[in-house]
PDB file of C-alpha atoms and ligand atoms in Angstrom:
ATOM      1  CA  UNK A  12     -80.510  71.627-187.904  1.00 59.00           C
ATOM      2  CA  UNK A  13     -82.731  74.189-185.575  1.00 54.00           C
ATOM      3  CA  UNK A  14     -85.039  75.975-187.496  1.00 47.00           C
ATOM      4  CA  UNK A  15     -86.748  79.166-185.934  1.00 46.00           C
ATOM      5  CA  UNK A  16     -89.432  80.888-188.015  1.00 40.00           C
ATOM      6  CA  UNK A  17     -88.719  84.665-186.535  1.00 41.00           C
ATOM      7  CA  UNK A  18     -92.225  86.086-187.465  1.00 40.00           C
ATOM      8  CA  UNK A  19     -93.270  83.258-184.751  1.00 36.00           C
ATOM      9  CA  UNK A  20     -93.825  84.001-181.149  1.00 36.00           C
ATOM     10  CA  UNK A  21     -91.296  82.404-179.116  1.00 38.00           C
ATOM     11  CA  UNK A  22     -92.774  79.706-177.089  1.00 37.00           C
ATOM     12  CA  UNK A  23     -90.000  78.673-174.798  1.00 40.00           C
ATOM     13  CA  UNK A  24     -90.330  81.504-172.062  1.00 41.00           C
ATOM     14  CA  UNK A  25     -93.493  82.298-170.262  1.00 41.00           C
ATOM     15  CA  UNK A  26     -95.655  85.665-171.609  1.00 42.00           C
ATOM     16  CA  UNK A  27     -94.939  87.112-168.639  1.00 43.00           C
ATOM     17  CA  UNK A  28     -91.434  87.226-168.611  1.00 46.00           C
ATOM     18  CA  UNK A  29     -91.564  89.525-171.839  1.00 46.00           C
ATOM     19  CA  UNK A  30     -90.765  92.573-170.470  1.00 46.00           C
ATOM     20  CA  UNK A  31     -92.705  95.732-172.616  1.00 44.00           C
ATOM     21  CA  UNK A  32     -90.387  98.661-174.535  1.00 43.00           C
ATOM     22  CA  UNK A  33     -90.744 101.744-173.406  1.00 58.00           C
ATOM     23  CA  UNK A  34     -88.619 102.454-176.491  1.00 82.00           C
ATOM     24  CA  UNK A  35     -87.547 100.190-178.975  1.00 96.00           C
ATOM     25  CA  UNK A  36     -86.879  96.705-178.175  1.00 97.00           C
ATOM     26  CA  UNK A  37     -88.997  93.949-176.405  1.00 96.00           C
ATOM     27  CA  UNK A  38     -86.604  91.809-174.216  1.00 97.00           C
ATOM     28  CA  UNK A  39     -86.831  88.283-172.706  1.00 97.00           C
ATOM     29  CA  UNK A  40     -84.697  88.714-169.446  1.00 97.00           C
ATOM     30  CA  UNK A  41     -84.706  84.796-169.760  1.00 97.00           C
ATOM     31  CA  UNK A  42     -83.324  84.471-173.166  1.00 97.00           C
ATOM     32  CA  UNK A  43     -80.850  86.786-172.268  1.00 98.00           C
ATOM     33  CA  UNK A  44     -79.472  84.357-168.850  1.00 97.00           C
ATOM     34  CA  UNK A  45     -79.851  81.375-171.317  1.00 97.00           C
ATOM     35  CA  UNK A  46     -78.386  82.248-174.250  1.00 98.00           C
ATOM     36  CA  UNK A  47     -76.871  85.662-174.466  1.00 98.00           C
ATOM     37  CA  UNK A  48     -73.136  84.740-175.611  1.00 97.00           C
ATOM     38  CA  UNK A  49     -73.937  81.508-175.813  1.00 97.00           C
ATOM     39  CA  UNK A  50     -76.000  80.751-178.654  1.00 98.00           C
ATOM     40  CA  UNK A  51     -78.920  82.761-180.929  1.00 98.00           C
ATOM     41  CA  UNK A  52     -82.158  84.014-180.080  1.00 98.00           C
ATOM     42  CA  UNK A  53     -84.253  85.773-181.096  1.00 98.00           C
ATOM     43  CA  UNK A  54     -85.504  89.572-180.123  1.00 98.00           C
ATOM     44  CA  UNK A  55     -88.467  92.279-180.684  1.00 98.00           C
ATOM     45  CA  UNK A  56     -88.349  95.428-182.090  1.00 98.00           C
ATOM     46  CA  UNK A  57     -90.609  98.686-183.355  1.00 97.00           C
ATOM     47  CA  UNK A  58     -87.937 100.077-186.004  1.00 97.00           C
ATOM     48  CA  UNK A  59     -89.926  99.233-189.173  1.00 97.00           C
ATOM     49  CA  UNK A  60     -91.312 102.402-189.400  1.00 96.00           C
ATOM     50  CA  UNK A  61     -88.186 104.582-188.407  1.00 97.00           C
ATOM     51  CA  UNK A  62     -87.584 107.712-190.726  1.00 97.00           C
ATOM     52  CA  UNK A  63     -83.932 106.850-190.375  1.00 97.00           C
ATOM     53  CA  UNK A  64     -84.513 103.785-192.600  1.00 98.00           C
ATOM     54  CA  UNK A  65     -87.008 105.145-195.539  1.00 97.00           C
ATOM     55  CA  UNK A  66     -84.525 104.703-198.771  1.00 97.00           C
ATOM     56  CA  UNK A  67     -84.500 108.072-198.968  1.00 97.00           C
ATOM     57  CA  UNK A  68     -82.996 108.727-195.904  1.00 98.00           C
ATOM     58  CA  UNK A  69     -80.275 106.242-196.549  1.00 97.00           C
ATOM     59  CA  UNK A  70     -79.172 107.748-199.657  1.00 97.00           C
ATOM     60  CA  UNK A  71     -78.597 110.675-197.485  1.00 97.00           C
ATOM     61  CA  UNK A  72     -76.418 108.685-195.035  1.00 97.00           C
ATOM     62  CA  UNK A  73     -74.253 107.995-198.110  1.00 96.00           C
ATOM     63  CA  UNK A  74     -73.803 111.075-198.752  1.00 96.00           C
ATOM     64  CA  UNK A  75     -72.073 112.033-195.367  1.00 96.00           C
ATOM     65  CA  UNK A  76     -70.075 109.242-194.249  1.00 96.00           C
ATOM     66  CA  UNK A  77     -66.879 108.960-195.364  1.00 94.00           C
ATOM     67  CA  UNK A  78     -65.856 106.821-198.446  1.00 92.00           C
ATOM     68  CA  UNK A  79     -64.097 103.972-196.506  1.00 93.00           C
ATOM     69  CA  UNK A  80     -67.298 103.398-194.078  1.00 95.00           C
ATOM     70  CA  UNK A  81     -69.292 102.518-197.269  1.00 94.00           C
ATOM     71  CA  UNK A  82     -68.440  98.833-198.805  1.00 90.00           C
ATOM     72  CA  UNK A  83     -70.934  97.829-201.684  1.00 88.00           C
ATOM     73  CA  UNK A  84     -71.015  95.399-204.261  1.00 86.00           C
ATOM     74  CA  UNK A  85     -72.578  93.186-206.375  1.00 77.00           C
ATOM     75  CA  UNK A  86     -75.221  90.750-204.846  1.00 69.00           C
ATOM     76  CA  UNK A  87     -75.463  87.381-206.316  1.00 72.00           C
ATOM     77  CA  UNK A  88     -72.819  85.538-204.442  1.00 68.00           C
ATOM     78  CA  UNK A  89     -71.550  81.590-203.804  1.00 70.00           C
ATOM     79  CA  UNK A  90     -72.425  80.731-200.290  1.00 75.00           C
ATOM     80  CA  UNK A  91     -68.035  80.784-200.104  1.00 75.00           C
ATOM     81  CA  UNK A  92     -66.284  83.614-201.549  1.00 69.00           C
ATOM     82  CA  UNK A  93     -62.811  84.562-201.784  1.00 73.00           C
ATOM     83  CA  UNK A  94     -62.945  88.156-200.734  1.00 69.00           C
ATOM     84  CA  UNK A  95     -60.507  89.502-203.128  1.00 68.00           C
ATOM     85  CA  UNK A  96     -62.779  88.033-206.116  1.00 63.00           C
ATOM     86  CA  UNK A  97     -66.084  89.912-205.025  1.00 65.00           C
ATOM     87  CA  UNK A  98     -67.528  91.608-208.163  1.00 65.00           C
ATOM     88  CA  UNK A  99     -68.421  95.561-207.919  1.00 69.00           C
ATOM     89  CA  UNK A 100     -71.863  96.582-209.200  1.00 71.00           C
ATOM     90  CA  UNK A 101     -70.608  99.907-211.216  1.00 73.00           C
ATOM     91  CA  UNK A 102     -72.667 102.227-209.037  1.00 87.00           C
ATOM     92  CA  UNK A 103     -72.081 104.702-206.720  1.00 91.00           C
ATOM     93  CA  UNK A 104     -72.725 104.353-203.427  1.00 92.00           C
ATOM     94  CA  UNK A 105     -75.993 106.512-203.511  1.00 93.00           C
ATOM     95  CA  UNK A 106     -77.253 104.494-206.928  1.00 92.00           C
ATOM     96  CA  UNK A 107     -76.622 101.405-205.354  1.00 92.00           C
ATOM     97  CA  UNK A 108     -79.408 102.569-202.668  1.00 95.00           C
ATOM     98  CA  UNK A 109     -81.813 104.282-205.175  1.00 94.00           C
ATOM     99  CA  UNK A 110     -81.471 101.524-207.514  1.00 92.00           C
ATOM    100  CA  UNK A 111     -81.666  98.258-205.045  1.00 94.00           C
ATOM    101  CA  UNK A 112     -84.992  97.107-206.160  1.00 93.00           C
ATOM    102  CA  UNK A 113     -83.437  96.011-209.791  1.00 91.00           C
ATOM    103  CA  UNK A 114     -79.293  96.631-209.160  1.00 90.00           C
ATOM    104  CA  UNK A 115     -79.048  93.244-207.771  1.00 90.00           C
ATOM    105  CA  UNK A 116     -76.701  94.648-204.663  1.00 91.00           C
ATOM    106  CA  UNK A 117     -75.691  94.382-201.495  1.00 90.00           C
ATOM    107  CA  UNK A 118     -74.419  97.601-199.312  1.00 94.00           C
ATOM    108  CA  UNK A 119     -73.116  98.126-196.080  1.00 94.00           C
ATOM    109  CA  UNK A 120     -72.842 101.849-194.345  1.00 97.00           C
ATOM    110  CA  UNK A 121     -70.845 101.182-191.679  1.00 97.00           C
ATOM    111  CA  UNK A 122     -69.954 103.078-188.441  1.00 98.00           C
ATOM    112  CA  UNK A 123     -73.099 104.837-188.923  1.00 98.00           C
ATOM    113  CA  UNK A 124     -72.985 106.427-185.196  1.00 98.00           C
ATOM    114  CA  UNK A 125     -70.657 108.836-186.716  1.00 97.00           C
ATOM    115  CA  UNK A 126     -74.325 110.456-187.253  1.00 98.00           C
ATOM    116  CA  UNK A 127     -75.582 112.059-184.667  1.00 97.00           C
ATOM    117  CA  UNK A 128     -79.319 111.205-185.214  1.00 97.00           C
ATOM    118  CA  UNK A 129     -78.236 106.710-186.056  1.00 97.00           C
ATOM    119  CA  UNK A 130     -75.697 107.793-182.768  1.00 97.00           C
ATOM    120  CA  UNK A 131     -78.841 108.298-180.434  1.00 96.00           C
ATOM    121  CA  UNK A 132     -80.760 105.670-181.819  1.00 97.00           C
ATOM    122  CA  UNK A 133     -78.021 103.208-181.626  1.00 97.00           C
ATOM    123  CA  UNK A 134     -77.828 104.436-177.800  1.00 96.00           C
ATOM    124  CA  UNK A 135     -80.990 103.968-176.902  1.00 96.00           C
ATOM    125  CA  UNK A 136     -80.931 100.346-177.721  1.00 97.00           C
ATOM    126  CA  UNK A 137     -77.979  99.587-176.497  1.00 97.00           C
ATOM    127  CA  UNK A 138     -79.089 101.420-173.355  1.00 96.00           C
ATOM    128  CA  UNK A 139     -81.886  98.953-173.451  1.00 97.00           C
ATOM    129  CA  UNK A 140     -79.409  96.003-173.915  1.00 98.00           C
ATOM    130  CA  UNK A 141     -76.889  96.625-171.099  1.00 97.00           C
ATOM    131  CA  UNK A 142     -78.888  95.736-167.954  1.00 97.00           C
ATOM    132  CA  UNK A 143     -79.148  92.371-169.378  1.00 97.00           C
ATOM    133  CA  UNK A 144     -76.090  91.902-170.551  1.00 98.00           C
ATOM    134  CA  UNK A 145     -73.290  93.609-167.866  1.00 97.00           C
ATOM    135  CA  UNK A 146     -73.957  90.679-165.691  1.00 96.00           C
ATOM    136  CA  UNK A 147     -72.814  87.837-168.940  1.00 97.00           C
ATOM    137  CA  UNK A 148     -70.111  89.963-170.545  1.00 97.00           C
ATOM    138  CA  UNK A 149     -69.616  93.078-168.335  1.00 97.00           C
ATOM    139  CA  UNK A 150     -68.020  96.746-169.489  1.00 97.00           C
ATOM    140  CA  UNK A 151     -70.260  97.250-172.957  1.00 98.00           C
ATOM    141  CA  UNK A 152     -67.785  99.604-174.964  1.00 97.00           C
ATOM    142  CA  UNK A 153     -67.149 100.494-178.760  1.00 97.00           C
ATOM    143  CA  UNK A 154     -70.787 100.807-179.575  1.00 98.00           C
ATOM    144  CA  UNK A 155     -71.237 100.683-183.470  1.00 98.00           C
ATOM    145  CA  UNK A 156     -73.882 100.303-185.498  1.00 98.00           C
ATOM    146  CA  UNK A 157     -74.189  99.160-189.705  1.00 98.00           C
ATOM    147  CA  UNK A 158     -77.149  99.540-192.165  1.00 98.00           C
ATOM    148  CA  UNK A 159     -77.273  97.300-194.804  1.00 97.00           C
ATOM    149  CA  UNK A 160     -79.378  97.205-197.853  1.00 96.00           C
ATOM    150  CA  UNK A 161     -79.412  94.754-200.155  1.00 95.00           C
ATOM    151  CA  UNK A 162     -81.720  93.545-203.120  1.00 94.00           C
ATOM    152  CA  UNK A 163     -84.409  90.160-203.316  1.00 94.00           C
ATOM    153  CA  UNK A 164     -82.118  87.603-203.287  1.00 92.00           C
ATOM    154  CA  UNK A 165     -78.796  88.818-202.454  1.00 91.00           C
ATOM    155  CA  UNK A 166     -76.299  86.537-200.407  1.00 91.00           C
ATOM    156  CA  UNK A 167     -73.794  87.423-198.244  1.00 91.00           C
ATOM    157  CA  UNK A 168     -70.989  84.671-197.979  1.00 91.00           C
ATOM    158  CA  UNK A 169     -70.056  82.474-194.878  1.00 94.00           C
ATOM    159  CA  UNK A 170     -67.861  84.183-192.287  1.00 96.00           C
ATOM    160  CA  UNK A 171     -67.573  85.510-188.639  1.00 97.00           C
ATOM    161  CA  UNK A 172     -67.392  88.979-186.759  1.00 97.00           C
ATOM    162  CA  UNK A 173     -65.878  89.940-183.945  1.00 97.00           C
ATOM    163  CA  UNK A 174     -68.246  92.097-182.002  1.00 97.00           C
ATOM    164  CA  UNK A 175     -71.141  90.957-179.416  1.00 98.00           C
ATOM    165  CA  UNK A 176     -74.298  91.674-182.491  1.00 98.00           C
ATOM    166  CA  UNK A 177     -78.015  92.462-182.307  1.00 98.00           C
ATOM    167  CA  UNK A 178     -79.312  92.101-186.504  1.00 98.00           C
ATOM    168  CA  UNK A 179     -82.765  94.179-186.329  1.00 98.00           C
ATOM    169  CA  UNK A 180     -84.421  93.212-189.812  1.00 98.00           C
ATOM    170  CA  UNK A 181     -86.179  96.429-190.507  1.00 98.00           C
ATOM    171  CA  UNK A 182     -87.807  95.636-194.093  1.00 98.00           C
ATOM    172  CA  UNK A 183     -88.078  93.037-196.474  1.00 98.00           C
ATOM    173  CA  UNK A 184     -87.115  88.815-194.863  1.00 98.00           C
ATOM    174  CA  UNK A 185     -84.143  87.379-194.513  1.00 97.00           C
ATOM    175  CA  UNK A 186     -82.659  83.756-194.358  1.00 97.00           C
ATOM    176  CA  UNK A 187     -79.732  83.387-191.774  1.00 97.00           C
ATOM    177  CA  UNK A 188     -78.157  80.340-191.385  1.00 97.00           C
ATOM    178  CA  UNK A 189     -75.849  80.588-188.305  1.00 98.00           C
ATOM    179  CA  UNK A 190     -73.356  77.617-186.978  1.00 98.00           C
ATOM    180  CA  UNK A 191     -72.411  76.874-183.530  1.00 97.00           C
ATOM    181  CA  UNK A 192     -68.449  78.675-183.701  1.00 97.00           C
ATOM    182  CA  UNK A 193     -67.877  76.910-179.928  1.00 95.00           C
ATOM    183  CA  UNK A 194     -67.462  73.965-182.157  1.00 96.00           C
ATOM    184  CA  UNK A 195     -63.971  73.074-183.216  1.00 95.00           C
ATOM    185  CA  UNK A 196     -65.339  70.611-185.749  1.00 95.00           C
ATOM    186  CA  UNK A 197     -67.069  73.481-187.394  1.00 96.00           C
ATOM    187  CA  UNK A 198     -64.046  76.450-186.476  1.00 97.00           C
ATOM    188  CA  UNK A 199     -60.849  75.797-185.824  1.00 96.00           C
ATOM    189  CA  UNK A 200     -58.026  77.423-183.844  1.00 97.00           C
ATOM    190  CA  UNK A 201     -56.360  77.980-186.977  1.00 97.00           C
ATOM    191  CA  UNK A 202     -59.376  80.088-188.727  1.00 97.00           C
ATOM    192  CA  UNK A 203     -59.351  82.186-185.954  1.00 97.00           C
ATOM    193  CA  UNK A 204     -55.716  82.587-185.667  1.00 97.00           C
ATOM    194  CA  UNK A 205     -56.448  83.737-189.543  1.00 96.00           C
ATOM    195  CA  UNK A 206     -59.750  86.251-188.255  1.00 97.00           C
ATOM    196  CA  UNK A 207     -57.556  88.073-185.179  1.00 97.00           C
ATOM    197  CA  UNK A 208     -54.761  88.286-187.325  1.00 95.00           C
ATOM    198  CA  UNK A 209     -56.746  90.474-189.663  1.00 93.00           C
ATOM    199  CA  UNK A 210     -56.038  88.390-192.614  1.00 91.00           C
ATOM    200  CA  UNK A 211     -59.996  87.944-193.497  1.00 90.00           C
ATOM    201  CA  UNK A 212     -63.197  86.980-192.284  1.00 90.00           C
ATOM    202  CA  UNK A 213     -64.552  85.142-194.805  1.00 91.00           C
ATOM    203  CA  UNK A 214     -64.648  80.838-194.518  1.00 93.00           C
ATOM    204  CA  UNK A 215     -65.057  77.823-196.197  1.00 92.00           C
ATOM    205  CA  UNK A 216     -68.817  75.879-195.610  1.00 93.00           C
ATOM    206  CA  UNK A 217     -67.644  72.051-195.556  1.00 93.00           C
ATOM    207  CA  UNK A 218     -70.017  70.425-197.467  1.00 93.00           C
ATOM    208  CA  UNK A 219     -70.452  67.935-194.245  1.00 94.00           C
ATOM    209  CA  UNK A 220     -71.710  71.340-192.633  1.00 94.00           C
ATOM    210  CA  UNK A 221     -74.600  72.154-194.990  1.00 91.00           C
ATOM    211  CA  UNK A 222     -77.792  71.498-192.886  1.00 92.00           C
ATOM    212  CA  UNK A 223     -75.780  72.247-189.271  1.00 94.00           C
ATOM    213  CA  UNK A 224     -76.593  74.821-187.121  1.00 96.00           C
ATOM    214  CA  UNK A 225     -79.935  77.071-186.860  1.00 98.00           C
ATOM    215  CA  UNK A 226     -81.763  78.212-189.589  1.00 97.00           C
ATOM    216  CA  UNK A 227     -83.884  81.927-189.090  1.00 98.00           C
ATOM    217  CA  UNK A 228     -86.422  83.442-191.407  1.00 97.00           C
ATOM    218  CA  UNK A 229     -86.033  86.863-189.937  1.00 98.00           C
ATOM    219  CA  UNK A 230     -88.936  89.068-190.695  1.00 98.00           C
ATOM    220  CA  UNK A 231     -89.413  93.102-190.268  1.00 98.00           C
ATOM    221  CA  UNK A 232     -89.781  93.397-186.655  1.00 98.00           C
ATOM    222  CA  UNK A 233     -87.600  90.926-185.312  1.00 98.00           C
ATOM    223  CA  UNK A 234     -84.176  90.830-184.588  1.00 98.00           C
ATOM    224  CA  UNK A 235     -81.375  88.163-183.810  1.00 98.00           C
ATOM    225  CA  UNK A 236     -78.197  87.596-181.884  1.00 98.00           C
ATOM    226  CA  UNK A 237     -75.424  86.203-183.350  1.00 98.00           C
ATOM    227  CA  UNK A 238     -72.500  85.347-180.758  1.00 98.00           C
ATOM    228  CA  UNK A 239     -68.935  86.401-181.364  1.00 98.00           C
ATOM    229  CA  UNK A 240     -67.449  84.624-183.946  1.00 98.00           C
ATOM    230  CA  UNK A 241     -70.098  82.455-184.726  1.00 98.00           C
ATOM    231  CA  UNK A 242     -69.902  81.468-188.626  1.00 97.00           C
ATOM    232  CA  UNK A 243     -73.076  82.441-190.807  1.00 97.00           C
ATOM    233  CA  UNK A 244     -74.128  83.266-194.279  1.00 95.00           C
ATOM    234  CA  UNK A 245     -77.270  85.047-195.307  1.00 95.00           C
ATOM    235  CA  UNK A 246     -79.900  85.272-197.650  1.00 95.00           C
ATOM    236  CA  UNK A 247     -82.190  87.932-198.255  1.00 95.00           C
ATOM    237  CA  UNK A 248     -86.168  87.082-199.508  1.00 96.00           C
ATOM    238  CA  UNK A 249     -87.667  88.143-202.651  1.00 95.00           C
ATOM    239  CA  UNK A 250     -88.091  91.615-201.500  1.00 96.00           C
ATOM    240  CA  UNK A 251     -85.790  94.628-200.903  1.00 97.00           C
ATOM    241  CA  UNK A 252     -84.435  93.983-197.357  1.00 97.00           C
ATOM    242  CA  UNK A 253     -82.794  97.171-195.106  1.00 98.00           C
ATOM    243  CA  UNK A 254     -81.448  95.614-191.688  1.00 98.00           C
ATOM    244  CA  UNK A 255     -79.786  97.722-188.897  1.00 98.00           C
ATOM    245  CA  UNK A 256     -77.126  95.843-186.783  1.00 98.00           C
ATOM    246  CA  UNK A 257     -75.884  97.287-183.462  1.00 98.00           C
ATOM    247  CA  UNK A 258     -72.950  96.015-181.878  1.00 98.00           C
ATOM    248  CA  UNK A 259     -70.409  96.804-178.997  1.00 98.00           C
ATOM    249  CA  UNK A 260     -67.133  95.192-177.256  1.00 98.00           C
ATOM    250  CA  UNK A 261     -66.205  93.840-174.315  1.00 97.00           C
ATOM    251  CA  UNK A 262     -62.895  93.534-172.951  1.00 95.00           C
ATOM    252  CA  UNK A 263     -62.766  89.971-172.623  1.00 95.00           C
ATOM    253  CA  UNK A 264     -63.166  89.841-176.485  1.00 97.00           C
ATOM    254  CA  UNK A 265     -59.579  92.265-176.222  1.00 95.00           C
ATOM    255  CA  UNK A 266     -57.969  89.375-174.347  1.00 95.00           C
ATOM    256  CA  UNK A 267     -60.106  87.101-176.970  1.00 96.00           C
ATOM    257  CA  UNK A 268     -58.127  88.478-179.501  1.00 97.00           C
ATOM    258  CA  UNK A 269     -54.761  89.323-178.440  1.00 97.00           C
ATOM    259  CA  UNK A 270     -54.341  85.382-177.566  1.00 97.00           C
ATOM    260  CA  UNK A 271     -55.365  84.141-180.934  1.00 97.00           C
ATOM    261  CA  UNK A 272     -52.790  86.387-182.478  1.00 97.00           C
ATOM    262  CA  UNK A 273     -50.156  85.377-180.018  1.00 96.00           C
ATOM    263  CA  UNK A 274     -50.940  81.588-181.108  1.00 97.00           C
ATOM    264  CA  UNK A 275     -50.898  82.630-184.754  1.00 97.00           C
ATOM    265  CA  UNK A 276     -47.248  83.865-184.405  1.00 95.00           C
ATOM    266  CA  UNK A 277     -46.059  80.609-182.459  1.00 96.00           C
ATOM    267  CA  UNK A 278     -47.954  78.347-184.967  1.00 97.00           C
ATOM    268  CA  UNK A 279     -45.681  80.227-187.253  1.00 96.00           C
ATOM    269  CA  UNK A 280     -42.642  79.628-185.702  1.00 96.00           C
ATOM    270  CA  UNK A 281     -43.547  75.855-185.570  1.00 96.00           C
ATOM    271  CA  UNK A 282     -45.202  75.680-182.444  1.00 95.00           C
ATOM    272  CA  UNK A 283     -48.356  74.026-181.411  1.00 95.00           C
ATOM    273  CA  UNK A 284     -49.818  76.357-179.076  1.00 96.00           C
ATOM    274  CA  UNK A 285     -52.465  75.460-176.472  1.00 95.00           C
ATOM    275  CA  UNK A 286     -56.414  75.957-177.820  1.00 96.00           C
ATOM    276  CA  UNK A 287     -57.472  79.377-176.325  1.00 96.00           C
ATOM    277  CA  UNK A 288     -59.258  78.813-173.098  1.00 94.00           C
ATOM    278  CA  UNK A 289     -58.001  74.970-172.609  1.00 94.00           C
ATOM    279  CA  UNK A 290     -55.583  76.226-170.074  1.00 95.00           C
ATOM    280  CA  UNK A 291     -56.578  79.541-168.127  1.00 94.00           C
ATOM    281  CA  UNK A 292     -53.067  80.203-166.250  1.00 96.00           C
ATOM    282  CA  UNK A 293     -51.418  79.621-169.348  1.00 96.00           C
ATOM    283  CA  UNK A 294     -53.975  82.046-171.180  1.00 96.00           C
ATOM    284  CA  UNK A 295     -53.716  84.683-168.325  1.00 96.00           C
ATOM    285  CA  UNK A 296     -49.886  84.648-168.273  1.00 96.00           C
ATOM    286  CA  UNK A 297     -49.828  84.684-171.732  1.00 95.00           C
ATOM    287  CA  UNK A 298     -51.910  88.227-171.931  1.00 95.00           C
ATOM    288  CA  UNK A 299     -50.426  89.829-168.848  1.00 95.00           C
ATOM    289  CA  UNK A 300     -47.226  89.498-171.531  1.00 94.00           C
ATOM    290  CA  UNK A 301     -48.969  91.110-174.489  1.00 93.00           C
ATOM    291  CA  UNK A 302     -50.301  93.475-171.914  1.00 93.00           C
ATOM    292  CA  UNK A 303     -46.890  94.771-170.280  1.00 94.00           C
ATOM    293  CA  UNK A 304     -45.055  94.898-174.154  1.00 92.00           C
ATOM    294  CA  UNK A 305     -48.382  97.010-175.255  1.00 91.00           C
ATOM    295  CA  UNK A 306     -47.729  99.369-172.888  1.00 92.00           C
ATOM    296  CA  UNK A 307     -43.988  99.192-172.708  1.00 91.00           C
ATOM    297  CA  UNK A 308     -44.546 100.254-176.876  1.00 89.00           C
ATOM    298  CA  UNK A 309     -47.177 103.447-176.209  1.00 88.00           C
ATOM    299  CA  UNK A 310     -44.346 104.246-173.756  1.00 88.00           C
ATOM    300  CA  UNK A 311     -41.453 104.338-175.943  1.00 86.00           C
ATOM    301  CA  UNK A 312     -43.880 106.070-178.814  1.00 84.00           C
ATOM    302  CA  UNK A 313     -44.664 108.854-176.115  1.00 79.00           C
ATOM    303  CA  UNK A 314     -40.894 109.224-175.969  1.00 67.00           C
TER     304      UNK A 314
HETATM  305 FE1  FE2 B  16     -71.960  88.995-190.306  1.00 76.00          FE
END
């Protein structure tokens, strides 16, 4: 297993290469060439002291966004969870916040660009991103961004996402333990056939699994990458710990997903379709299909 200690200074790049914020993030252009996509790494960031992330300020944020961006719930998880069997904490949404030091929860406000003051901040970072990133996954769209907030020792169970992330850890620690998902032996075709068909994110850590992958102790003022889809669970320190993730698409991760489902629905018909990206002209053929119907559907729905 890789360990990285996150309040340490990277060592594998040159100072000079560290390019200074003029706003909020300190970027390694050679991190970015090496691993961006790839596999994690670690960033800089000046957050910490935000307004937008004093407690106070949250509870306001719950407040305003709609019910169904808000998912909450008790904090002391297994490592493997069946999502349906998550317990509540018996709060609201704005008690959960007030009350994180003791509540033992963990709470997510999601989509929180729909505010116009997380919007610009979430902007400004990702303006900060995109020169580095345009030329490893290029057309940056769907920028969203998440706060979460969770109490000392809360866990959030193994699974993947689907969108290119940036985890700032604004206060408190947290342990992330992150494994490589380009690894069939640790995900398979047919867990992601599951993820892109919407029917859950959440996985199963194989014991033989335990100690792979990297391990992070992410501290206030650093942040981490986690590649699409790569399987992680994490746990927060002994203190209160508020984290804002930013995230955006690309539209290879469209093309990403629209094969995986298409394999899904042949595995169900008692196929046994081709790995994604084993066999490009099969892959490209494959989408150009999904494509045209897409389209041939908004058509007749126009109608
Ligand atoms: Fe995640």
């Amino acid at each position: 297993m890789n360990t990285v200690v996150a309040s340490q200074t990277e060592t594998k790049s040159p100072p000079a290469a560290i390019v200074p914020s003029k706003d909020f993030l300190s970027l390694n252009p050679i991190d970015f060439e090496n691993h961006f996509s790839r596999t994690p790494f670690l960033i800089d960031h000046s957050l910490s002291d935000h307004p937008l992330f004093q407690l106070d300020r949250i509870v306001e944020l719950t407040k305003t966004l709609p019910e169904e961006c808000i998912e909450f719930n008790a904090g002391k998880l297994p490592i493997s969870l069946d999502p349906g069997l998550t317990p509540r904490n018996g709060l609201s949404p704005e008690e959960t916040v007030r009350r994180i030091e003791e509540c033992e929860s963990w709470i997510v406000l999601k989509y929180v660009e729909k505010d116009p003051e997380y919007r610009k901040l979430l902007n400004a970072c990702l303006d900060q991103l995109r020169p580095y990133t345009e030329s490893i996954a290029p057309g940056m769209t769907q920028a969203q961004a998440f706060v979460f907030v969770t109490s000392p020792g809360s866990v959030t169970p193994y699974h993947i996402d689907p969108e290119h992330n940036f985890l700032l850890q604004i206060r408190g620690s947290k342990e992330v333990r992150m494994l490589d998902g380009g690894d069939p032996s640790i995900l398979n075709e047919e867990e992601l056939e599951h993820f892109y068909s919407d029917r859950g994110r959440n996985l199963q850590l194989k014991p033989e699994h335990n100690d792979a992958g990297w391990k992070f102790d992410l501290q206030s003022g650093k942040g981490l990458h986690f590649p699409v889809t790569f399987p992680h669970w994490v746990k927060n320190g002994d203190a209160v710990s508020v984290s804002f993730s930013i995230t955006f698409r690309t539209p290879d991760l469209d093309r990403r997903r629209a094969l995986y489902q298409i394999n899904s629905s042949l595995r169900k018909k008692g196929f046994f379709p081709w790995p994604v990206g084993k066999n490009y002209l099969r892959d490209s053929l494959l989408y150009s299909g999904f494509r045209a119907q897409r389209r041939f559907k908004a058509m007749l729905n126009k109608g």
